[in-house]
Coordinates of C-alpha atoms and ligand atoms in Angstrom, one line a residue:
X168 CA -66.1 -37.5 48.6
X169 CA -65.1 -40.7 50.4
X170 CA -64.6 -40.6 54.1
X171 CA -63.7 -44.3 54.5
X172 CA -60.8 -44.4 57.0
X173 CA -58.2 -47.0 57.7
X174 CA -56.7 -47.0 61.1
X175 CA -53.2 -47.8 62.1
X176 CA -51.6 -49.3 65.3
X177 CA -49.8 -46.1 66.4
X178 CA -47.7 -47.4 69.2
X179 CA -44.5 -48.2 67.4
X180 CA -44.4 -45.3 64.9
X181 CA -42.1 -42.2 65.1
X182 CA -44.8 -39.5 65.0
X183 CA -47.2 -40.9 67.5
X184 CA -49.3 -37.8 68.3
X185 CA -49.7 -35.8 65.1
X186 CA -52.0 -33.1 66.6
X187 CA -49.9 -32.4 69.6
X188 CA -46.6 -32.2 67.6
X189 CA -48.3 -30.1 64.9
X190 CA -49.3 -27.5 67.5
X191 CA -46.0 -27.2 69.3
X192 CA -43.2 -28.0 66.7
X193 CA -40.5 -25.5 65.7
X194 CA -37.9 -26.3 63.0
X195 CA -35.1 -25.0 65.3
X196 CA -35.6 -28.2 67.4
X197 CA -34.2 -30.2 64.5
X198 CA -31.3 -27.9 63.7
X199 CA -29.5 -28.9 66.9
X200 CA -28.6 -32.2 65.2
X201 CA -26.2 -30.7 62.7
X202 CA -22.7 -29.3 62.8
X203 CA -23.6 -25.7 62.0
X204 CA -24.9 -25.6 65.6
X205 CA -21.2 -25.5 66.6
X206 CA -19.5 -23.8 63.7
X207 CA -22.1 -21.8 61.8
X208 CA -21.2 -23.7 58.6
X209 CA -22.3 -27.1 57.3
X210 CA -22.2 -29.5 54.3
X211 CA -25.1 -31.9 53.6
X212 CA -22.8 -34.6 52.2
X213 CA -20.7 -34.6 55.4
X214 CA -23.9 -34.8 57.5
X215 CA -25.2 -37.7 55.3
X216 CA -22.1 -39.8 55.1
X217 CA -18.9 -38.7 56.9
X218 CA -20.7 -38.0 60.2
X219 CA -21.7 -41.7 60.5
X220 CA -18.2 -42.9 59.4
X221 CA -16.9 -41.5 62.7
X222 CA -19.4 -43.4 64.8
X223 CA -20.3 -47.1 65.5
X224 CA -22.1 -46.9 62.1
X225 CA -18.7 -46.8 60.2
X226 CA -19.0 -50.5 59.3
X227 CA -22.7 -50.5 58.7
X228 CA -23.8 -51.0 55.1
X229 CA -24.9 -47.6 53.7
X230 CA -25.5 -48.7 50.1
X231 CA -26.7 -52.0 48.7
X232 CA -26.4 -51.6 45.0
X233 CA -27.5 -54.0 42.3
X234 CA -28.4 -54.1 38.7
X235 CA -28.4 -56.8 35.9
X236 CA -24.6 -57.0 36.1
X237 CA -23.4 -55.8 39.5
X238 CA -24.1 -56.6 43.1
X239 CA -22.1 -54.6 45.6
X240 CA -22.3 -53.1 49.0
X241 CA -20.5 -50.2 50.7
X242 CA -20.3 -49.2 54.3
X243 CA -20.6 -45.6 55.6
X244 CA -16.7 -45.6 55.9
X245 CA -16.4 -46.8 52.3
X246 CA -18.9 -44.3 51.0
X247 CA -16.9 -41.6 52.8
X248 CA -13.7 -42.7 51.1
X249 CA -15.1 -43.2 47.7
X250 CA -17.0 -39.9 47.6
X251 CA -13.8 -38.2 48.8
X252 CA -12.0 -39.9 45.9
X253 CA -14.6 -38.7 43.4
X254 CA -14.4 -35.3 45.0
X255 CA -10.7 -35.2 44.4
X256 CA -11.1 -36.2 40.8
X257 CA -13.3 -33.1 40.3
X258 CA -11.1 -30.9 42.5
X259 CA -8.1 -31.8 40.4
X260 CA -9.8 -30.5 37.3
X261 CA -10.7 -27.2 38.9
X262 CA -14.1 -27.7 40.4
X263 CA -14.8 -25.1 43.1
X264 CA -17.6 -23.9 45.3
X265 CA -20.7 -22.8 43.3
X266 CA -19.6 -24.5 40.0
X267 CA -22.3 -26.6 38.3
X268 CA -21.3 -30.2 37.8
X269 CA -23.8 -32.2 35.7
X270 CA -24.2 -35.9 36.0
X271 CA -25.6 -37.7 33.0
X272 CA -25.3 -41.5 33.5
X273 CA -27.3 -44.5 34.4
X274 CA -27.6 -45.5 38.1
X275 CA -24.4 -47.0 39.4
X276 CA -22.4 -46.7 42.6
X277 CA -20.1 -44.2 40.8
X278 CA -23.0 -41.9 40.2
X279 CA -23.6 -41.7 43.9
X280 CA -19.9 -41.2 44.7
X281 CA -19.8 -38.3 42.1
X282 CA -23.0 -36.7 43.4
X283 CA -21.7 -36.7 47.0
X284 CA -18.2 -35.7 45.9
X285 CA -19.5 -32.7 44.0
X286 CA -21.5 -31.5 47.0
X287 CA -18.5 -32.0 49.3
X288 CA -16.6 -29.4 47.3
X289 CA -19.4 -26.9 47.8
X290 CA -20.3 -27.3 44.1
X291 CA -23.8 -27.7 42.7
X292 CA -24.8 -31.1 41.3
X293 CA -27.2 -31.3 38.3
X294 CA -28.5 -34.8 37.9
X295 CA -30.0 -35.7 34.5
X296 CA -32.2 -38.6 33.4
X297 CA -30.2 -41.0 31.2
X298 CA -33.1 -41.0 28.8
X299 CA -32.5 -37.4 27.7
X300 CA -31.6 -36.8 24.1
X301 CA -29.3 -34.1 22.7
X302 CA -31.7 -31.2 22.8
X303 CA -32.8 -31.8 26.4
X304 CA -29.2 -32.2 27.6
X305 CA -28.1 -29.0 25.7
X306 CA -30.9 -26.8 27.2
X307 CA -29.9 -27.8 30.7
X308 CA -26.2 -27.4 30.4
X309 CA -26.6 -24.2 28.6
X310 CA -29.0 -22.6 31.0
X311 CA -26.9 -23.5 34.0
X312 CA -23.5 -22.7 32.4
X313 CA -22.3 -26.1 33.6
X314 CA -18.5 -26.2 33.9
X315 CA -18.1 -30.0 34.2
X316 CA -20.2 -32.9 32.9
X317 CA -19.7 -36.5 34.2
X318 CA -21.1 -39.0 31.8
X319 CA -20.4 -42.4 30.1
X320 CA -18.8 -43.1 26.7
X321 CA -22.3 -44.3 25.5
X322 CA -24.2 -41.2 26.6
X323 CA -21.5 -38.8 25.4
X324 CA -22.9 -39.2 21.9
X325 CA -25.9 -37.1 23.1
X326 CA -23.8 -34.2 24.4
X327 CA -23.1 -31.4 21.9
X328 CA -19.8 -30.5 23.6
X329 CA -18.7 -28.1 20.9
X330 CA -21.9 -26.0 21.2
X331 CA -21.4 -25.5 25.0
X332 CA -18.7 -22.8 25.4
X333 CA -18.9 -22.9 29.3
X334 CA -18.4 -26.6 29.5
X335 CA -14.6 -27.0 30.3
X336 CA -14.3 -30.7 31.2
X337 CA -16.1 -33.9 30.4
X338 CA -15.4 -36.7 32.8
X339 CA -16.1 -40.1 31.3
X340 CA -16.9 -43.2 33.3
X341 CA -16.0 -46.1 31.0
X342 CA -13.1 -48.1 29.5
X343 CA -10.3 -46.9 27.2
X344 CA -11.0 -43.2 27.6
X345 CA -8.6 -41.1 25.5
X346 CA -7.7 -38.1 27.7
X347 CA -6.9 -34.6 26.5
X348 CA -7.6 -31.0 27.5
X349 CA -11.3 -31.6 27.7
X350 CA -11.8 -35.3 28.3
X351 CA -10.9 -37.0 31.6
X352 CA -10.8 -40.7 32.4
X353 CA -12.9 -41.1 35.6
X354 CA -11.8 -44.7 36.4
X355 CA -8.1 -44.0 36.1
X356 CA -8.2 -40.8 38.1
X357 CA -10.5 -42.3 40.7
X358 CA -8.1 -45.1 41.3
X359 CA -5.2 -42.7 41.8
X360 CA -7.1 -40.2 43.8
X361 CA -6.6 -39.7 47.6
X362 CA -9.4 -40.9 49.9
X363 CA -8.8 -37.8 52.0
X364 CA -10.6 -34.6 51.2
X365 CA -11.1 -31.4 53.0
X366 CA -14.9 -30.9 52.9
X367 CA -15.8 -27.4 51.9
X368 CA -17.8 -25.9 54.8
X369 CA -20.5 -23.7 53.4
X370 CA -23.3 -21.5 54.5
X371 CA -26.6 -23.3 55.0
X372 CA -28.1 -21.0 52.3
X373 CA -25.5 -22.0 49.7
X374 CA -26.7 -24.1 46.7
X375 CA -26.1 -27.8 46.5
X376 CA -28.4 -29.3 43.8
X377 CA -30.1 -28.0 40.7
X378 CA -33.1 -30.0 39.4
X379 CA -34.6 -29.1 36.0
X380 CA -38.3 -29.5 35.8
X381 CA -40.8 -28.8 33.1
X382 CA -43.6 -26.2 33.2
X383 CA -46.4 -25.8 30.7
X384 CA -44.9 -22.7 29.1
X385 CA -41.3 -21.9 28.5
X386 CA -38.2 -24.0 28.7
X387 CA -37.5 -26.4 31.7
X388 CA -36.7 -24.5 34.9
X389 CA -33.7 -25.0 37.1
X390 CA -34.9 -25.4 40.6
X391 CA -32.1 -24.6 43.1
X392 CA -31.9 -26.2 46.5
X393 CA -29.6 -25.3 49.4
X394 CA -27.8 -27.2 52.2
X395 CA -30.4 -26.0 54.7
X396 CA -32.9 -28.5 53.1
X397 CA -31.3 -31.2 55.2
X398 CA -33.4 -30.2 58.2
X399 CA -36.5 -31.3 56.4
X400 CA -35.0 -34.2 54.6
X401 CA -33.9 -35.6 58.0
X402 CA -37.2 -34.9 59.8
X403 CA -39.5 -36.3 57.1
X404 CA -37.3 -39.4 57.1
X405 CA -38.3 -39.8 60.7
X406 CA -41.9 -38.8 60.6
X407 CA -43.1 -39.9 57.2
X408 CA -40.7 -42.7 56.1
X409 CA -40.7 -43.7 59.7
X410 CA -37.0 -44.7 59.4
X411 CA -35.3 -46.3 62.4
X412 CA -31.7 -47.5 62.8
X413 CA -32.3 -51.1 61.8
X414 CA -34.4 -50.3 58.7
X415 CA -33.4 -51.4 55.2
X416 CA -34.9 -48.8 52.9
X417 CA -35.5 -48.7 49.2
X418 CA -36.6 -45.7 47.1
X419 CA -37.1 -46.7 43.5
X420 CA -36.7 -43.3 42.0
X421 CA -33.9 -42.2 39.7
X422 CA -31.7 -39.3 40.8
X423 CA -32.8 -37.4 37.7
X424 CA -36.1 -36.9 39.6
X425 CA -36.0 -35.0 42.9
X426 CA -37.4 -38.0 44.7
X427 CA -34.3 -39.9 43.7
X428 CA -32.0 -37.4 45.5
X429 CA -34.0 -36.1 48.4
X430 CA -35.3 -39.5 49.3
X431 CA -32.9 -41.7 47.4
X432 CA -29.7 -40.1 48.8
X433 CA -30.1 -37.4 51.5
X434 CA -33.0 -38.5 53.7
X435 CA -32.0 -42.1 54.3
X436 CA -28.3 -41.3 54.8
X437 CA -29.0 -38.3 57.1
X438 CA -31.0 -40.8 59.1
X439 CA -28.1 -43.3 59.0
X440 CA -30.0 -46.2 57.5
X441 CA -29.0 -48.9 54.9
X442 CA -30.2 -47.7 51.5
X443 CA -31.0 -50.0 48.6
X444 CA -30.4 -48.8 45.0
X445 CA -31.5 -50.9 42.1
X446 CA -30.2 -49.9 38.7
X447 CA -31.7 -50.9 35.3
X448 CA -35.3 -51.0 34.1
X449 CA -38.6 -51.7 35.9
X450 CA -39.6 -55.3 35.9
X451 CA -42.2 -56.7 38.3
X452 CA -40.3 -59.9 39.1
X453 CA -37.0 -58.0 39.6
X454 CA -38.6 -55.5 41.9
X455 CA -40.2 -58.2 44.1
X456 CA -36.9 -60.1 44.1
X457 CA -35.1 -56.9 45.3
X458 CA -37.6 -56.5 48.2
X459 CA -37.0 -60.1 49.1
X460 CA -33.2 -60.2 48.7
X461 CA -32.5 -57.3 50.9
X462 CA -35.3 -57.8 53.4
X463 CA -36.5 -54.3 52.6
X464 CA -38.5 -52.9 55.5
X465 CA -39.5 -49.4 54.2
X466 CA -40.3 -49.0 50.5
X467 CA -40.9 -45.6 48.7
X468 CA -42.3 -45.8 45.2
X469 CA -44.9 -44.3 42.9
X470 CA -48.5 -45.0 41.8
X471 CA -47.5 -45.8 38.3
X472 CA -45.2 -48.5 39.5
X473 CA -47.8 -49.9 41.9
X474 CA -50.3 -49.9 39.1
X475 CA -47.9 -51.9 36.9
X476 CA -47.2 -54.3 39.7
X477 CA -51.0 -54.7 40.1
X478 CA -51.2 -55.3 36.4
X479 CA -48.6 -58.1 36.7
X480 CA -51.2 -60.1 38.7
X481 CA -51.5 -61.4 42.3
X482 CA -50.1 -64.8 41.3
X483 CA -46.6 -63.4 40.7
X484 CA -46.3 -61.7 44.0
X485 CA -47.0 -65.0 45.8
X486 CA -43.7 -66.3 44.6
X487 CA -41.8 -63.9 46.8
X488 CA -41.4 -63.5 50.5
X489 CA -42.1 -59.9 51.3
X490 CA -42.6 -60.4 55.0
X491 CA -39.8 -58.0 56.0
X492 CA -41.8 -55.0 54.6
X493 CA -43.4 -52.9 57.4
X494 CA -44.1 -49.5 55.7
X495 CA -44.9 -48.5 52.1
X496 CA -44.9 -44.9 50.8
X497 CA -46.0 -43.3 47.5
X498 CA -45.3 -40.1 45.6
X499 CA -45.7 -38.4 42.2
X500 CA -49.3 -38.7 41.3
X501 CA -52.6 -39.2 43.0
X502 CA -52.7 -42.5 44.8
X503 CA -55.8 -44.3 43.7
X504 CA -57.9 -46.0 46.4
X505 CA -57.9 -49.2 44.4
X506 CA -54.1 -49.3 44.6
X507 CA -54.3 -48.9 48.4
X508 CA -56.8 -51.8 48.5
X509 CA -54.5 -53.9 46.3
X510 CA -51.6 -53.1 48.7
X511 CA -53.6 -54.2 51.7
X512 CA -54.6 -57.4 49.9
X513 CA -51.2 -58.5 48.8
X514 CA -48.9 -57.2 51.6
X515 CA -51.4 -56.5 54.5
X516 CA -49.9 -53.0 54.6
X517 CA -51.4 -49.6 53.8
X518 CA -49.6 -47.5 51.1
X519 CA -49.1 -44.0 52.5
X520 CA -49.4 -41.1 50.1
X521 CA -47.1 -38.1 50.2
X522 CA -47.5 -34.9 48.2
X523 CA -44.7 -32.5 47.4
X524 CA -42.9 -31.1 44.3
X525 CA -39.4 -30.5 42.9
X526 CA -39.8 -26.9 44.1
X527 CA -40.7 -27.8 47.6
X528 CA -37.6 -30.0 48.1
X529 CA -39.3 -32.5 50.4
X530 CA -42.6 -33.9 51.5
X531 CA -45.2 -31.4 52.7
X532 CA -48.6 -33.1 52.9
X533 CA -48.6 -36.8 53.9
X534 CA -50.4 -39.8 55.3
X535 CA -48.4 -40.6 58.5
X536 CA -48.1 -44.2 59.6
X537 CA -49.6 -43.2 62.9
X538 CA -52.6 -41.5 61.3
X539 CA -56.1 -42.6 60.4
X540 CA -56.1 -42.7 56.6
X541 CA -58.7 -41.7 54.1
X542 CA -58.0 -43.5 50.8
X543 CA -57.8 -41.0 48.0
X544 CA -56.6 -38.1 50.3
X545 CA -53.0 -36.9 50.3
X546 CA -53.2 -36.6 54.1
X547 CA -52.3 -33.6 56.3
X548 CA -49.4 -31.1 56.3
X549 CA -46.3 -32.1 58.3
X550 CA -45.7 -30.2 61.5
X551 CA -43.9 -27.0 60.8
X552 CA -45.8 -26.5 57.5
X553 CA -48.9 -24.5 57.0
X554 CA -51.0 -25.5 53.9
X555 CA -54.3 -23.9 52.7
X556 CA -56.6 -23.7 49.7
X557 CA -56.5 -20.1 48.4
X558 CA -58.2 -18.2 45.6
X559 CA -56.3 -16.4 42.9
X560 CA -55.8 -13.4 45.1
X561 CA -54.4 -15.4 48.0
X562 CA -57.5 -15.4 50.2
X563 CA -57.8 -18.6 52.2
X564 CA -60.9 -20.6 51.2
X565 CA -63.2 -22.5 53.7
X566 CA -63.2 -26.3 53.8
X567 CA -64.6 -28.3 50.8
X568 CA -63.9 -25.5 48.4
X569 CA -61.6 -26.3 45.4
X570 CA -58.8 -23.9 44.7
X571 CA -55.1 -23.4 44.6
X572 CA -53.1 -25.6 46.9
X573 CA -50.8 -23.2 48.7
X574 CA -48.1 -23.4 51.4
X575 CA -47.0 -20.6 53.7
X576 CA -43.5 -19.5 52.6
X577 CA -40.5 -20.5 54.7
X578 CA -40.3 -24.3 55.2
X579 CA -36.6 -25.4 55.4
X580 CA -36.3 -27.2 52.0
X581 CA -38.1 -24.6 49.9
X582 CA -36.3 -23.9 46.6
X583 CA -34.2 -20.7 46.8
X584 CA -34.1 -19.8 43.1
X585 CA -35.1 -20.6 39.6
X586 CA -31.7 -20.5 37.9
X587 CA -31.3 -17.5 35.7
X588 CA -34.9 -16.5 36.2
X589 CA -35.8 -14.7 39.5
X590 CA -38.9 -13.3 37.8
X591 CA -40.2 -16.8 37.4
X592 CA -39.2 -17.6 41.0
X593 CA -41.2 -14.6 42.3
X594 CA -44.2 -15.6 40.3
X595 CA -44.7 -18.7 42.5
X596 CA -45.6 -16.5 45.5
X597 CA -49.0 -14.8 45.9
X598 CA -49.2 -11.8 48.1
X599 CA -45.5 -12.4 48.9
X600 CA -46.5 -15.1 51.5
X601 CA -48.2 -18.1 49.9
X602 CA -46.2 -20.4 47.6
X603 CA -48.8 -21.5 45.0
X604 CA -48.2 -25.0 43.8
X605 CA -50.1 -25.0 40.5
X606 CA -52.1 -28.0 41.8
X607 CA -55.8 -27.7 42.6
X608 CA -57.2 -29.4 45.7
X609 CA -59.6 -29.0 48.6
X610 CA -59.4 -29.5 52.3
X611 CA -62.2 -31.3 54.2
X612 CA -63.5 -30.4 57.7
X613 CA -61.0 -32.6 59.4
X614 CA -58.0 -31.0 57.7
X615 CA -57.3 -33.8 55.1
X616 CA -56.3 -32.5 51.6
X617 CA -57.7 -34.0 48.4
X618 CA -55.8 -33.5 45.1
X619 CA -57.9 -32.5 42.0
X620 CA -55.4 -32.0 39.2
X621 CA -52.8 -29.7 37.8
X622 CA -53.9 -26.2 37.2
X623 CA -51.7 -25.9 34.2
X624 CA -51.1 -28.6 31.6
X625 CA -48.1 -30.5 32.7
X626 CA -48.4 -34.2 31.8
X627 CA -47.6 -37.0 34.2
X628 CA -46.8 -40.1 32.2
X629 CA -45.6 -43.2 34.0
X630 CA -44.5 -41.0 36.9
X631 CA -42.5 -38.7 34.7
X632 CA -43.4 -35.0 34.6
X633 CA -43.4 -33.9 31.0
X634 CA -44.0 -30.4 29.8
X635 CA -46.1 -30.1 26.7
X636 CA -44.1 -27.1 25.6
X637 CA -40.8 -29.1 25.3
X638 CA -42.5 -31.7 23.2
X639 CA -44.3 -29.2 21.0
X640 CA -41.0 -27.3 20.4
X641 CA -39.4 -30.6 19.3
X642 CA -42.4 -31.4 17.1
X643 CA -42.1 -28.1 15.4
X644 CA -38.6 -28.9 14.3
X645 CA -40.0 -31.7 12.2
X646 CA -40.1 -30.6 8.5
X647 CA -43.8 -31.7 8.0
X648 CA -45.2 -30.0 11.1
X649 CA -46.7 -26.5 11.2
X650 CA -48.4 -26.5 14.6
X651 CA -48.5 -28.9 17.5
X652 CA -50.5 -29.1 20.7
X653 CA -49.8 -31.8 23.3
X654 CA -52.0 -33.0 26.1
X655 CA -52.1 -35.7 28.6
X656 CA -54.9 -38.2 28.1
X657 CA -56.0 -40.2 31.1
X658 CA -54.7 -43.8 31.1
X659 CA -55.4 -46.4 33.7
X660 CA -51.8 -47.7 33.8
X661 CA -49.5 -44.7 32.9
X662 CA -51.5 -42.0 34.7
X663 CA -51.6 -40.2 31.4
X664 CA -50.4 -40.8 27.9
X665 CA -49.1 -38.1 25.6
X666 CA -51.4 -37.2 22.7
X667 CA -50.3 -34.7 20.0
X668 CA -52.5 -32.7 17.8
X669 CA -50.7 -31.7 14.6
X670 CA -51.3 -29.4 11.7
X671 CA -49.2 -30.2 8.7
X672 CA -47.3 -27.8 6.5
X673 CA -48.6 -27.4 3.0
X674 CA -47.6 -30.1 0.6
X675 CA -47.6 -32.9 3.3
X676 CA -50.2 -35.6 3.5
X677 CA -51.2 -37.4 6.7
X678 CA -50.3 -41.1 6.9
X679 CA -49.5 -43.8 9.4
X680 CA -45.9 -43.7 8.1
X681 CA -45.6 -40.0 8.9
X682 CA -47.1 -40.6 12.4
X683 CA -44.4 -43.2 13.1
X684 CA -41.7 -40.9 11.7
X685 CA -42.9 -38.1 14.0
X686 CA -42.9 -40.4 17.0
X687 CA -39.3 -41.5 16.3
X688 CA -38.3 -37.9 15.8
X689 CA -39.3 -37.0 19.4
X690 CA -37.8 -40.2 20.7
X691 CA -34.4 -39.4 19.2
X692 CA -34.6 -35.7 19.8
X693 CA -35.9 -35.5 23.4
X694 CA -36.6 -38.8 25.2
X695 CA -38.5 -42.0 24.6
X696 CA -41.0 -41.2 27.4
X697 CA -41.7 -37.8 25.7
X698 CA -42.8 -39.3 22.4
X699 CA -46.6 -39.0 21.7
X700 CA -48.4 -42.4 21.8
X701 CA -51.3 -40.9 19.9
X702 CA -51.2 -38.4 17.1
X703 CA -54.2 -36.7 15.5
X704 CA -53.9 -34.5 12.4
X705 CA -56.0 -31.2 12.4
X706 CA -56.3 -28.4 9.9
X707 CA -55.4 -25.9 12.6
X708 CA -55.2 -25.7 16.4
X709 CA -57.2 -23.6 18.9
X710 CA -55.0 -20.7 20.0
X711 CA -55.3 -17.6 22.2
X712 CA -55.0 -14.1 20.6
X713 CA -51.5 -13.9 22.0
X714 CA -50.7 -17.1 20.2
X715 CA -50.7 -19.7 23.0
X716 CA -52.1 -23.1 22.1
X717 CA -55.2 -23.8 24.2
X718 CA -54.5 -27.2 25.5
X719 CA -57.5 -27.3 27.8
X720 CA -59.7 -26.9 24.6
X721 CA -57.9 -29.8 22.9
X722 CA -58.3 -31.8 26.1
X723 CA -62.0 -30.9 26.3
X724 CA -62.5 -32.0 22.7
X725 CA -60.7 -35.2 23.3
X726 CA -62.6 -36.1 26.4
X727 CA -65.9 -34.7 25.2
X728 CA -66.1 -32.2 28.1
X729 CA -67.3 -28.6 28.1
X730 CA -64.6 -26.3 26.6
X731 CA -65.1 -23.5 29.2
X732 CA -64.4 -19.8 28.5
X733 CA -63.4 -19.2 24.9
X734 CA -63.2 -15.4 25.0
X735 CA -59.5 -15.3 24.5
X736 CA -59.6 -17.7 21.6
X737 CA -58.4 -16.5 18.2
X738 CA -61.3 -16.1 15.8
Ligands
LIG298 C1 -42.1 -35.1 44.1 C2 -42.7 -34.8 42.8 C3 -44.9 -32.5 41.3 C4 -46.3 -32.6 40.9 C5 -47.3 -32.0 41.9 C6 -48.5 -32.9 41.6 C7 -48.0 -34.3 41.4 C8 -46.9 -35.3 43.4 C9 -48.6 -36.2 44.3 C10 -49.0 -35.5 43.2 C11 -51.2 -36.1 43.7 C12 -49.5 -36.8 45.2 N1 -47.9 -35.0 42.6 N2 -47.2 -36.1 44.4 N3 -50.3 -35.5 42.9 N4 -50.8 -36.8 44.8 N5 -49.2 -37.5 46.3 O1 -43.5 -35.5 42.3 O2 -42.2 -33.7 42.1 O3 -41.9 -34.2 39.7 O4 -41.9 -31.8 40.6 O5 -44.0 -33.2 40.5 O6 -46.6 -34.0 40.9 O7 -49.2 -32.4 40.5 O8 -47.5 -30.7 41.7 P1 -42.5 -33.2 40.7

């Protein structure tokens, strides 16, 4: 265990006295900021955008958007008008409170207008990664009974519209869209739409966003978040992102990942700051240029990106002026101490780790700017949140004992349902009271939490959370494959790479050509990032008596580790 600490100058940060605030804080103190205080009803999109359009912030830039082809900016007033227009496009085709509207498109200003417009109608937005292939798209639209999909002409090829009976309308963002009963031209309708919209006032417990996330067993789960989450989005923007009025903030995440909505949309705009969104692919020079061009002050990214920037070399970064940066934050995977050291070397800033999950809706355990930092530790729970290490019965373990990282139920942004599967939802809670994260960790004597790994087998590759089951299911659709088991294999750059163990059907011979064919099959059927980089052929795979593939055994073989208890293993 490393106890090396890095201290901060605390005077100018938002959460100056963590211990004092932790001991006295109540979430009700934050609630006073929002409109439900007066009316009992609320809408997170109104609070994030429209509220500021009525103040001196109306002409402040809310969104700085850029990609390879576009460079645009929008004030809070313009964001209000354009999200109203997008809302009207959806309202005119019958979108109502509670309907699921899925958004399957690359980052663009329109994506953000549509997301906000959907939520303004009281409907539930379902953002999807543009990398998804047909099977992945279908699973999610089917499970959620989506009524409307907003996509581009390009991505429409991956939407099996005829196999989705609940899907009533497909809104296409693009040129020369042929309209009929099903297909709607976004651009034409957006131009004609009114910029005035009656925001639907909803209960704070009403749903607003549905993020699908992978588990190690079963299909991807729809994690439902409600408007009430805004309390924590807002407060963590202050405490953890340390956002202040004159900040220019950049969160690099795509809205297909919860980080790209909670911290790419809601948190910065609830806090009323200028938000940078960069479309297109990762490229080190592009990213440094983005930081320089917009004079970004607060930057939220992920260890995989930091590691790739590190890999691009310290010479490259010297070509850019990053002197505007004052606070750097990380999420998604454990933040390696070497990365923190690199950050200090090249920017003179500490990178602050934050731990949370799709299911938790916002940050829970963090390194605050005002806190002494222990590199390699995730930090401490935010005020208003109780975290502990518990055993499998829910008993709290003493310091330095590894166990289940658990959170006392009831923080404002906690998920409220797994769509269509309340049994799964209930299974997250031990003894009714502790939310069990599925991560293992320990807490030291000073209350710092140290991440150890996933208890189940979910793979984190380049910051994407990939469930082995989804990949295995796809592999089994390949005519040559009898059995497949997928694991994450540690990789210094990507966190993990995907390795597949495959047993072939009779009559098929292993070959390099077949490996390539299998890889392409997953690429086309699921997503490029889900395709196994390594494939190994086996006569058969280790399985439990109930037929579950034992990935931990595959992993142990691969890494030459002890296999652990094999009592449930089939013969
Ligand atoms: C926001 C997000 C959640 C899982 C989580 C854990 C891993 C996230 C981490 C971290 C170590 C951190 N994770 N942050 N592990 N240190 N700071 O990532 O949501 O995609 O649902 O993933 O990611 O394993 O349980 P999600």
